Amino acid sequence: ERCVDIAFSDRYSLCVIDAPSVIKLDEAELIMLSERFYNDTYLMDQNACSSPHLIVWLGDKKEVAKEMFWTAVYNTVGEKYQLAAVSAVDKYTMLCQNAIDLNNIRSFKKHGNYVYRIDLDTVPDDIDTLRGKFGYFYEYNIDDINSITHIINTKYQTFTYFGVDKFELLNFVVKNRLSGIDRIVPVGKALDMDIIWDGYDIMRSLSRIIEVK
């Protein structure tokens, strides 16, 4: 009767990548970044609440950086991931459904059956209803991180980043008084669970305290 429950609701996560920082990487560093991104996404087929569905690109020469990054991801996925036939069909079905339903698709690119990329020219407030799986990603180009303020709501959990100062992202959340974003972690750390999760201090929230005066 004195039970305390913590409810973990449906969540949505995204990733922000600084394009110039990707371009500066050497081959070994690029492979390492692709492996970290693989761990965040393909290990759970993007079903984890902390796996990103939307990839936001910052900075100059975005197309060059994208080609480098996604080629490296494709190579990593090809070495590590077993894509089931039904998963490939599901991804193609999702693409067809998006083509019917969405009017903000700028382009579509794929790297074999491993990586599907839907490039959006706008992001609606309900972008969190668009969720990829098995390597299906939505992409959006920005020049200012504050331009995505309107999409952040209480469903947003994890903000993974590469090449962006973490305090800049923290300031983005605090300055705009965003109701969402419980975690800001580097690419590769999305699935790292801790005693702080979904904005809760799990140990403190579930502990009974004996008061003595």
Coordinates of N, CA and C in Angstrom, one line a residue:
E1 N 0.8 -1.2 0.0 CA 0.0 0.0 0.0 C 0.8 1.3 0.0
R2 N 2.1 1.1 0.4 CA 3.0 2.3 0.4 C 3.9 2.3 -0.8
C3 N 3.6 1.5 -1.8 CA 4.5 1.3 -2.9 C 4.6 2.6 -3.7
V4 N 5.8 2.9 -4.1 CA 6.1 4.1 -5.0 C 6.5 3.6 -6.4
D5 N 5.8 4.0 -7.4 CA 6.1 3.6 -8.8 C 6.7 4.8 -9.6
I6 N 7.6 4.4 -10.5 CA 8.0 5.4 -11.5 C 7.6 5.0 -12.8
A7 N 6.8 5.8 -13.5 CA 6.3 5.4 -14.8 C 7.3 5.9 -15.9
F8 N 7.6 4.9 -16.8 CA 8.5 5.3 -17.9 C 7.6 5.2 -19.2
S9 N 7.3 6.4 -19.7 CA 6.3 6.5 -20.8 C 7.0 6.5 -22.1
D10 N 6.3 6.6 -23.2 CA 6.8 6.6 -24.6 C 7.7 7.8 -24.8
R11 N 8.9 7.5 -25.3 CA 9.9 8.6 -25.5 C 10.4 8.7 -26.9
Y12 N 11.0 9.8 -27.2 CA 11.6 10.0 -28.6 C 12.9 10.7 -28.4
S13 N 13.9 10.3 -29.3 CA 15.2 10.9 -29.2 C 15.8 11.3 -30.5
L14 N 16.8 12.2 -30.5 CA 17.3 12.7 -31.7 C 18.8 12.9 -31.5
C15 N 19.5 13.1 -32.6 CA 21.0 13.3 -32.7 C 21.3 14.5 -33.4
V16 N 22.3 15.3 -32.9 CA 22.8 16.5 -33.7 C 24.3 16.3 -34.0
I17 N 24.6 16.5 -35.2 CA 26.0 16.3 -35.7 C 26.5 17.6 -36.4
D18 N 27.7 18.0 -36.0 CA 28.3 19.2 -36.6 C 29.1 18.7 -37.8
A19 N 28.7 19.2 -39.0 CA 29.3 18.7 -40.2 C 30.8 19.0 -40.4
P20 N 31.3 20.2 -40.1 CA 32.7 20.4 -40.1 C 33.6 19.5 -39.3
S21 N 33.0 19.1 -38.1 CA 33.7 18.2 -37.2 C 33.9 16.8 -37.8
V22 N 32.9 16.4 -38.6 CA 33.0 15.1 -39.3 C 34.0 15.1 -40.4
I23 N 34.1 16.2 -41.1 CA 35.0 16.4 -42.3 C 36.5 16.3 -41.8
K24 N 36.7 16.8 -40.6 CA 38.1 16.9 -40.0 C 38.6 15.5 -39.6
L25 N 37.7 14.5 -39.5 CA 38.1 13.2 -39.0 C 39.0 12.4 -40.0
D26 N 40.0 11.7 -39.4 CA 40.7 10.8 -40.3 C 39.9 9.5 -40.4
E27 N 40.4 8.6 -41.2 CA 39.7 7.3 -41.5 C 39.4 6.5 -40.2
A28 N 40.3 6.4 -39.3 CA 40.2 5.6 -38.1 C 39.1 6.3 -37.2
E29 N 39.2 7.6 -37.1 CA 38.2 8.3 -36.2 C 36.8 8.2 -36.8
L30 N 36.7 8.3 -38.2 CA 35.4 8.2 -38.8 C 34.8 6.8 -38.6
I31 N 35.6 5.8 -38.6 CA 35.1 4.4 -38.4 C 34.6 4.3 -36.9
M32 N 35.4 4.9 -36.0 CA 35.0 4.8 -34.6 C 33.7 5.5 -34.4
L33 N 33.5 6.7 -35.0 CA 32.2 7.4 -34.9 C 31.1 6.6 -35.5
S34 N 31.3 5.9 -36.6 CA 30.2 5.1 -37.2 C 29.9 3.9 -36.3
E35 N 30.9 3.3 -35.6 CA 30.6 2.2 -34.7 C 29.8 2.7 -33.5
R36 N 30.1 3.9 -33.0 CA 29.4 4.4 -31.9 C 27.9 4.7 -32.3
F37 N 27.7 5.2 -33.5 CA 26.4 5.5 -33.9 C 25.6 4.2 -34.1
Y38 N 26.3 3.2 -34.6 CA 25.8 1.8 -34.8 C 25.2 1.3 -33.4
N39 N 26.0 1.5 -32.4 CA 25.6 1.0 -31.0 C 24.4 1.7 -30.6
D40 N 24.2 3.0 -30.9 CA 23.1 3.8 -30.5 C 21.8 3.3 -31.2
T41 N 21.9 2.8 -32.4 CA 20.8 2.6 -33.3 C 20.5 1.1 -33.6
Y42 N 21.4 0.5 -34.3 CA 21.2 -0.8 -34.8 C 21.1 -1.9 -33.8
L43 N 21.8 -1.7 -32.7 CA 21.8 -2.8 -31.6 C 20.4 -3.1 -31.1
M44 N 19.5 -2.1 -31.1 CA 18.1 -2.3 -30.7 C 17.1 -2.0 -31.8
D45 N 17.7 -2.0 -33.1 CA 16.8 -1.7 -34.2 C 16.0 -0.4 -34.1
Q46 N 16.6 0.5 -33.4 CA 16.0 1.9 -33.1 C 14.8 1.8 -32.2
N47 N 14.6 0.6 -31.5 CA 13.4 0.5 -30.7 C 13.6 1.0 -29.3
A48 N 14.9 1.2 -28.9 CA 15.2 1.8 -27.6 C 14.7 3.2 -27.5
C49 N 14.1 3.7 -26.4 CA 13.6 5.0 -26.2 C 14.7 6.1 -26.5
S50 N 16.0 5.7 -26.3 CA 17.1 6.6 -26.4 C 17.8 6.6 -27.8
S51 N 17.3 5.7 -28.7 CA 17.9 5.6 -30.0 C 17.3 6.7 -30.9
P52 N 18.2 7.4 -31.6 CA 17.7 8.6 -32.4 C 17.0 8.2 -33.7
H53 N 16.0 8.9 -34.0 CA 15.2 8.8 -35.3 C 15.5 9.9 -36.2
L54 N 15.7 11.1 -35.6 CA 15.9 12.3 -36.4 C 17.4 12.7 -36.2
I55 N 18.1 12.9 -37.3 CA 19.5 13.4 -37.3 C 19.5 14.8 -37.8
V56 N 20.0 15.7 -36.9 CA 20.0 17.1 -37.3 C 21.5 17.5 -37.6
W57 N 21.7 18.1 -38.7 CA 23.0 18.5 -39.2 C 23.2 20.0 -39.1
L58 N 24.4 20.3 -38.4 CA 24.8 21.7 -38.2 C 26.0 22.1 -39.0
G59 N 26.2 23.4 -39.4 CA 27.4 23.8 -39.9 C 27.5 23.8 -41.5
D60 N 28.7 24.1 -42.0 CA 28.9 24.2 -43.4 C 29.3 22.8 -44.0
K61 N 29.2 22.7 -45.3 CA 29.5 21.5 -46.1 C 28.8 20.3 -45.6
K62 N 27.5 20.4 -45.3 CA 26.8 19.3 -44.8 C 26.7 18.1 -45.7
E63 N 26.6 18.3 -47.0 CA 26.5 17.2 -47.9 C 27.8 16.4 -48.0
V64 N 28.9 17.1 -47.9 CA 30.2 16.4 -47.9 C 30.3 15.5 -46.6
A65 N 29.9 16.1 -45.5 CA 30.0 15.4 -44.2 C 29.0 14.2 -44.2
K66 N 27.8 14.4 -44.8 CA 26.8 13.3 -44.8 C 27.4 12.1 -45.6
E67 N 28.0 12.4 -46.8 CA 28.5 11.3 -47.6 C 29.6 10.5 -46.8
M68 N 30.4 11.3 -46.2 CA 31.5 10.6 -45.4 C 30.9 9.8 -44.3
F69 N 30.0 10.4 -43.5 CA 29.4 9.7 -42.3 C 28.6 8.5 -42.7
W70 N 27.7 8.7 -43.6 CA 26.8 7.5 -44.0 C 27.5 6.4 -44.7
T71 N 28.5 6.7 -45.5 CA 29.3 5.7 -46.1 C 30.0 4.8 -45.0
A72 N 30.5 5.5 -44.0 CA 31.2 4.8 -42.9 C 30.2 4.0 -42.1
V73 N 29.0 4.5 -41.9 CA 27.9 3.8 -41.2 C 27.5 2.6 -42.0
Y74 N 27.4 2.7 -43.3 CA 27.0 1.6 -44.2 C 28.0 0.5 -44.1
N75 N 29.3 0.8 -44.1 CA 30.4 -0.2 -44.0 C 30.3 -0.9 -42.7
T76 N 30.1 -0.1 -41.6 CA 30.1 -0.7 -40.3 C 28.9 -1.7 -40.1
V77 N 27.7 -1.2 -40.6 CA 26.5 -2.0 -40.5 C 26.6 -3.3 -41.4
G78 N 27.3 -3.2 -42.5 CA 27.5 -4.3 -43.4 C 28.3 -5.4 -42.7
E79 N 29.2 -5.0 -41.8 CA 30.1 -5.9 -41.2 C 29.4 -6.6 -39.9
K80 N 28.5 -5.8 -39.3 CA 28.0 -6.2 -38.0 C 26.6 -6.6 -37.9
Y81 N 25.8 -6.2 -38.9 CA 24.3 -6.3 -38.7 C 23.7 -7.3 -39.7
Q82 N 22.8 -8.1 -39.1 CA 22.1 -9.1 -39.9 C 20.7 -8.6 -40.2
L83 N 20.5 -8.1 -41.4 CA 19.2 -7.5 -41.8 C 18.2 -8.6 -42.3
A84 N 17.2 -8.9 -41.5 CA 16.2 -9.9 -41.9 C 15.4 -9.4 -43.1
A85 N 14.9 -10.4 -43.9 CA 14.2 -10.0 -45.1 C 12.9 -9.2 -44.7
V86 N 12.2 -9.6 -43.6 CA 11.0 -8.9 -43.2 C 11.3 -7.5 -42.8
S87 N 12.5 -7.3 -42.2 CA 12.9 -5.9 -41.8 C 13.1 -5.0 -43.1
A88 N 13.7 -5.6 -44.1 CA 13.9 -4.9 -45.3 C 12.6 -4.5 -46.0
V89 N 11.6 -5.4 -45.9 CA 10.3 -5.1 -46.5 C 9.6 -4.1 -45.6
D90 N 9.7 -4.1 -44.3 CA 9.1 -3.1 -43.5 C 9.7 -1.7 -43.7
K91 N 11.0 -1.6 -44.0 CA 11.6 -0.3 -44.3 C 11.0 0.2 -45.6
Y92 N 10.9 -0.6 -46.6 CA 10.4 -0.2 -47.9 C 9.0 0.2 -47.8
T93 N 8.2 -0.5 -47.0 CA 6.8 -0.2 -46.8 C 6.7 1.2 -46.1
M94 N 7.6 1.4 -45.1 CA 7.6 2.7 -44.4 C 7.9 3.9 -45.4
L95 N 8.8 3.6 -46.3 CA 9.2 4.6 -47.3 C 8.0 5.0 -48.2
C96 N 7.3 3.9 -48.6 CA 6.1 4.2 -49.5 C 5.1 4.9 -48.7
Q97 N 4.9 4.6 -47.4 CA 3.9 5.3 -46.6 C 4.2 6.8 -46.4
N98 N 5.5 7.0 -46.2 CA 6.0 8.4 -46.0 C 5.8 9.2 -47.3
A99 N 6.1 8.6 -48.5 CA 5.9 9.2 -49.7 C 4.5 9.6 -50.0
I100 N 3.5 8.9 -49.5 CA 2.1 9.2 -49.6 C 1.7 10.2 -48.6
D101 N 2.2 10.1 -47.4 CA 1.6 11.0 -46.3 C 2.3 12.3 -46.1
L102 N 3.6 12.4 -46.5 CA 4.4 13.6 -46.1 C 4.6 14.5 -47.4
N103 N 4.5 15.8 -47.1 CA 4.7 16.8 -48.2 C 6.0 17.6 -47.9
N104 N 6.8 17.2 -47.0 CA 8.0 17.9 -46.7 C 9.3 17.1 -46.9
I105 N 9.2 16.1 -47.8 CA 10.4 15.3 -48.1 C 11.1 16.0 -49.2
R106 N 12.4 16.3 -48.9 CA 13.2 17.0 -49.9 C 13.9 16.0 -50.9
S107 N 14.4 14.9 -50.3 CA 15.0 13.9 -51.1 C 15.1 12.6 -50.3
F108 N 15.4 11.5 -51.0 CA 15.5 10.2 -50.3 C 16.8 9.5 -50.9
K109 N 17.6 9.0 -50.0 CA 18.8 8.3 -50.4 C 18.9 7.0 -49.6
K110 N 19.5 6.0 -50.2 CA 19.7 4.7 -49.4 C 21.0 4.1 -49.8
H111 N 21.6 3.5 -48.8 CA 22.8 2.8 -49.0 C 22.5 1.3 -48.8
G112 N 22.4 0.6 -50.0 CA 21.9 -0.7 -50.0 C 20.6 -0.8 -49.3
N113 N 20.3 -1.9 -48.5 CA 19.1 -2.0 -47.7 C 19.4 -1.6 -46.3
Y114 N 20.7 -1.3 -46.0 CA 21.1 -1.1 -44.6 C 20.7 0.3 -44.1
V115 N 20.8 1.3 -44.9 CA 20.5 2.7 -44.5 C 19.6 3.4 -45.4
Y116 N 18.4 3.8 -44.8 CA 17.5 4.7 -45.5 C 17.5 6.1 -44.9
R117 N 17.6 7.1 -45.8 CA 17.7 8.5 -45.3 C 16.6 9.3 -45.9
I118 N 15.7 9.9 -45.1 CA 14.7 10.8 -45.6 C 15.1 12.2 -45.2
D119 N 15.4 13.0 -46.2 CA 15.9 14.4 -46.0 C 14.6 15.3 -46.0
L120 N 14.4 16.0 -44.9 CA 13.2 16.8 -44.8 C 13.6 18.3 -45.0
D121 N 12.7 19.0 -45.6 CA 12.9 20.5 -45.8 C 12.3 21.3 -44.7
T122 N 11.4 20.7 -43.9 CA 10.8 21.3 -42.7 C 10.6 20.2 -41.7
V123 N 10.6 20.6 -40.4 CA 10.2 19.6 -39.4 C 9.0 20.1 -38.7
P124 N 7.9 19.3 -38.7 CA 6.6 19.8 -38.1 C 6.7 19.6 -36.6
D125 N 5.8 20.1 -35.9 CA 5.7 20.0 -34.4 C 5.6 18.6 -34.0
D126 N 4.9 17.7 -34.8 CA 4.7 16.4 -34.4 C 5.7 15.4 -35.1
I127 N 6.9 15.9 -35.3 CA 7.9 15.0 -35.9 C 8.2 13.8 -35.1
D128 N 7.9 13.8 -33.8 CA 8.1 12.7 -32.9 C 7.2 11.5 -33.3
T129 N 6.2 11.7 -34.2 CA 5.3 10.6 -34.6 C 6.0 9.8 -35.7
L130 N 7.1 10.4 -36.3 CA 7.8 9.7 -37.4 C 9.0 8.9 -36.8
R131 N 8.9 7.6 -36.8 CA 9.9 6.8 -36.1 C 10.5 5.8 -37.1
G132 N 11.8 5.7 -37.1 CA 12.4 4.8 -38.0 C 12.7 3.5 -37.3
K133 N 13.1 2.5 -38.0 CA 13.5 1.2 -37.4 C 14.4 0.5 -38.5
F134 N 15.3 -0.4 -38.0 CA 16.2 -1.2 -38.8 C 17.1 -0.3 -39.7
G135 N 17.4 0.9 -39.3 CA 18.2 1.8 -40.0 C 17.5 2.7 -41.0
Y136 N 16.4 3.3 -40.5 CA 15.6 4.3 -41.2 C 15.6 5.6 -40.5
F137 N 16.3 6.6 -41.1 CA 16.5 7.9 -40.4 C 15.9 9.1 -41.2
Y138 N 15.4 10.0 -40.4 CA 15.0 11.3 -40.9 C 16.1 12.3 -40.7
E139 N 16.4 13.2 -41.7 CA 17.5 14.1 -41.6 C 17.0 15.6 -41.8
Y140 N 17.6 16.5 -41.1 CA 17.2 17.9 -41.3 C 18.4 18.8 -41.1
N141 N 18.6 19.8 -42.0 CA 19.7 20.7 -42.0 C 19.3 22.0 -41.3
I142 N 20.2 22.4 -40.4 CA 20.0 23.7 -39.7 C 21.3 24.5 -39.6
D143 N 21.2 25.8 -39.3 CA 22.3 26.6 -39.1 C 22.4 27.1 -37.6
D144 N 21.2 27.0 -37.0 CA 21.1 27.5 -35.6 C 20.3 26.4 -34.8
I145 N 20.9 25.9 -33.7 CA 20.2 24.9 -32.9 C 18.8 25.4 -32.4
N146 N 18.7 26.7 -32.2 CA 17.4 27.2 -31.7 C 16.3 27.1 -32.7
S147 N 16.6 26.7 -34.0 CA 15.5 26.6 -35.0 C 14.7 25.3 -34.8
I148 N 15.1 24.4 -33.9 CA 14.3 23.2 -33.7 C 13.6 23.3 -32.3
T149 N 13.6 24.5 -31.7 CA 12.9 24.6 -30.4 C 11.5 24.2 -30.4
H150 N 10.8 24.5 -31.5 CA 9.3 24.2 -31.6 C 9.0 22.7 -31.5
I151 N 9.9 21.8 -31.8 CA 9.6 20.4 -31.9 C 9.7 19.7 -30.5
I152 N 10.5 20.4 -29.6 CA 10.8 19.7 -28.3 C 9.6 19.7 -27.4
N153 N 9.2 18.5 -27.0 CA 8.1 18.4 -26.0 C 8.5 17.4 -25.0
T154 N 7.5 17.0 -24.1 CA 7.8 16.1 -23.0 C 8.1 14.7 -23.5
K155 N 7.9 14.4 -24.7 CA 8.2 13.0 -25.2 C 9.8 12.9 -25.4
Y156 N 10.5 14.0 -25.6 CA 11.9 13.9 -25.9 C 12.7 13.5 -24.7
Q157 N 13.5 12.5 -24.9 CA 14.4 12.0 -23.8 C 15.8 12.2 -24.0
T158 N 16.5 11.6 -25.0 CA 17.9 11.7 -25.2 C 18.3 12.5 -26.4
F159 N 19.3 13.4 -26.2 CA 19.9 14.2 -27.2 C 21.3 13.8 -27.3
T160 N 21.7 13.0 -28.4 CA 23.0 12.6 -28.6 C 23.7 13.6 -29.5
Y161 N 25.0 13.8 -29.4 CA 25.7 14.8 -30.1 C 27.1 14.4 -30.5
F162 N 27.6 15.0 -31.6 CA 29.0 14.9 -32.0 C 29.4 16.2 -32.6
G163 N 30.6 16.7 -32.1 CA 31.2 17.9 -32.6 C 30.5 19.2 -32.1
V164 N 29.6 19.1 -31.2 CA 28.9 20.2 -30.6 C 29.2 20.3 -29.1
D165 N 29.5 21.5 -28.6 CA 29.8 21.6 -27.2 C 28.5 21.3 -26.3
K166 N 28.7 20.4 -25.4 CA 27.6 19.9 -24.6 C 26.9 21.1 -23.8
F167 N 27.7 22.1 -23.4 CA 27.2 23.2 -22.6 C 26.3 24.1 -23.5
E168 N 26.6 24.1 -24.8 CA 25.8 24.8 -25.8 C 24.4 24.1 -25.8
L169 N 24.4 22.8 -25.8 CA 23.1 22.1 -25.9 C 22.4 22.3 -24.5
L170 N 23.1 22.2 -23.4 CA 22.5 22.5 -22.1 C 21.8 23.9 -22.1
N171 N 22.5 24.8 -22.6 CA 22.0 26.2 -22.6 C 20.8 26.3 -23.5
F172 N 20.8 25.5 -24.6 CA 19.7 25.5 -25.5 C 18.4 25.0 -24.8
V173 N 18.6 24.0 -23.9 CA 17.4 23.5 -23.2 C 17.0 24.4 -22.1
V174 N 17.9 25.0 -21.4 CA 17.6 25.9 -20.2 C 17.1 27.2 -20.7
K175 N 17.8 27.8 -21.7 CA 17.4 29.1 -22.2 C 16.0 29.2 -22.7
N176 N 15.6 28.1 -23.4 CA 14.3 28.0 -24.1 C 13.2 27.4 -23.2
R177 N 13.7 27.0 -22.0 CA 12.7 26.4 -21.0 C 12.0 25.2 -21.6
L178 N 12.7 24.3 -22.2 CA 12.1 23.2 -22.9 C 11.6 22.2 -21.9
S179 N 10.4 21.7 -22.1 CA 9.8 20.7 -21.2 C 10.4 19.3 -21.5
G180 N 11.1 19.1 -22.6 CA 11.7 17.8 -22.9 C 13.2 17.8 -22.8
I181 N 13.8 16.7 -23.1 CA 15.3 16.4 -23.1 C 15.7 16.1 -21.6
D182 N 15.8 14.9 -21.3 CA 16.3 14.4 -20.0 C 17.8 14.1 -20.0
R183 N 18.3 13.8 -21.2 CA 19.7 13.4 -21.3 C 20.4 14.0 -22.5
I184 N 21.6 14.5 -22.3 CA 22.5 15.0 -23.3 C 23.8 14.2 -23.2
V185 N 24.0 13.4 -24.2 CA 25.2 12.4 -24.1 C 25.8 12.3 -25.5
P186 N 27.1 12.0 -25.6 CA 27.8 11.9 -26.8 C 27.3 10.7 -27.6
V187 N 27.5 10.8 -29.0 CA 27.1 9.6 -29.8 C 27.9 8.4 -29.3
G188 N 27.2 7.3 -29.2 CA 27.7 6.1 -28.6 C 27.3 5.8 -27.2
K189 N 26.7 6.8 -26.5 CA 26.3 6.6 -25.2 C 24.8 6.6 -25.0
A190 N 24.1 6.5 -26.1 CA 22.6 6.6 -26.0 C 22.0 5.5 -25.1
L191 N 22.6 4.3 -25.2 CA 22.0 3.1 -24.5 C 22.7 2.9 -23.1
D192 N 23.6 3.8 -22.7 CA 24.2 3.6 -21.4 C 23.2 4.0 -20.3
M193 N 22.7 3.0 -19.6 CA 21.8 3.3 -18.5 C 22.5 3.6 -17.2
D194 N 21.9 4.4 -16.4 CA 22.5 4.8 -15.1 C 21.4 5.0 -14.1
I195 N 21.8 5.4 -12.9 CA 20.8 5.5 -11.8 C 20.0 6.8 -12.1
I196 N 20.5 7.7 -13.0 CA 19.7 8.8 -13.4 C 19.1 8.4 -14.8
W197 N 17.8 8.3 -14.9 CA 17.1 7.9 -16.1 C 15.8 8.6 -16.3
D198 N 15.5 9.1 -17.5 CA 14.2 9.8 -17.7 C 14.0 11.0 -16.8
G199 N 15.1 11.5 -16.3 CA 15.0 12.7 -15.5 C 14.8 12.3 -14.0
Y200 N 14.8 11.0 -13.7 CA 14.6 10.6 -12.3 C 15.9 10.1 -11.7
D201 N 16.1 10.5 -10.5 CA 17.2 9.8 -9.7 C 16.6 8.6 -9.1
I202 N 16.8 7.4 -9.7 CA 16.1 6.2 -9.4 C 16.3 5.8 -8.0
M203 N 17.5 5.8 -7.5 CA 17.8 5.4 -6.1 C 17.1 6.3 -5.1
R204 N 17.2 7.6 -5.3 CA 16.6 8.5 -4.4 C 15.0 8.4 -4.4
S205 N 14.5 8.3 -5.7 CA 13.0 8.3 -5.8 C 12.4 7.0 -5.2
L206 N 13.2 5.9 -5.2 CA 12.6 4.6 -4.7 C 13.1 4.3 -3.3
S207 N 13.8 5.2 -2.7 CA 14.4 4.8 -1.3 C 13.5 5.3 -0.2
R208 N 13.4 4.6 0.8 CA 12.7 5.0 2.0 C 13.7 5.6 3.0
I209 N 13.4 6.7 3.5 CA 14.3 7.5 4.4 C 13.9 7.4 5.8
I210 N 14.7 6.9 6.7 CA 14.4 6.9 8.1 C 14.9 8.2 8.8
E211 N 14.0 9.0 9.2 CA 14.4 10.3 9.8 C 14.7 10.1 11.3
V212 N 15.8 10.7 11.7 CA 16.2 10.6 13.1 C 16.6 12.0 13.5
K213 N 16.0 12.5 14.6 CA 16.3 13.9 15.1 C 16.7 13.8 16.6

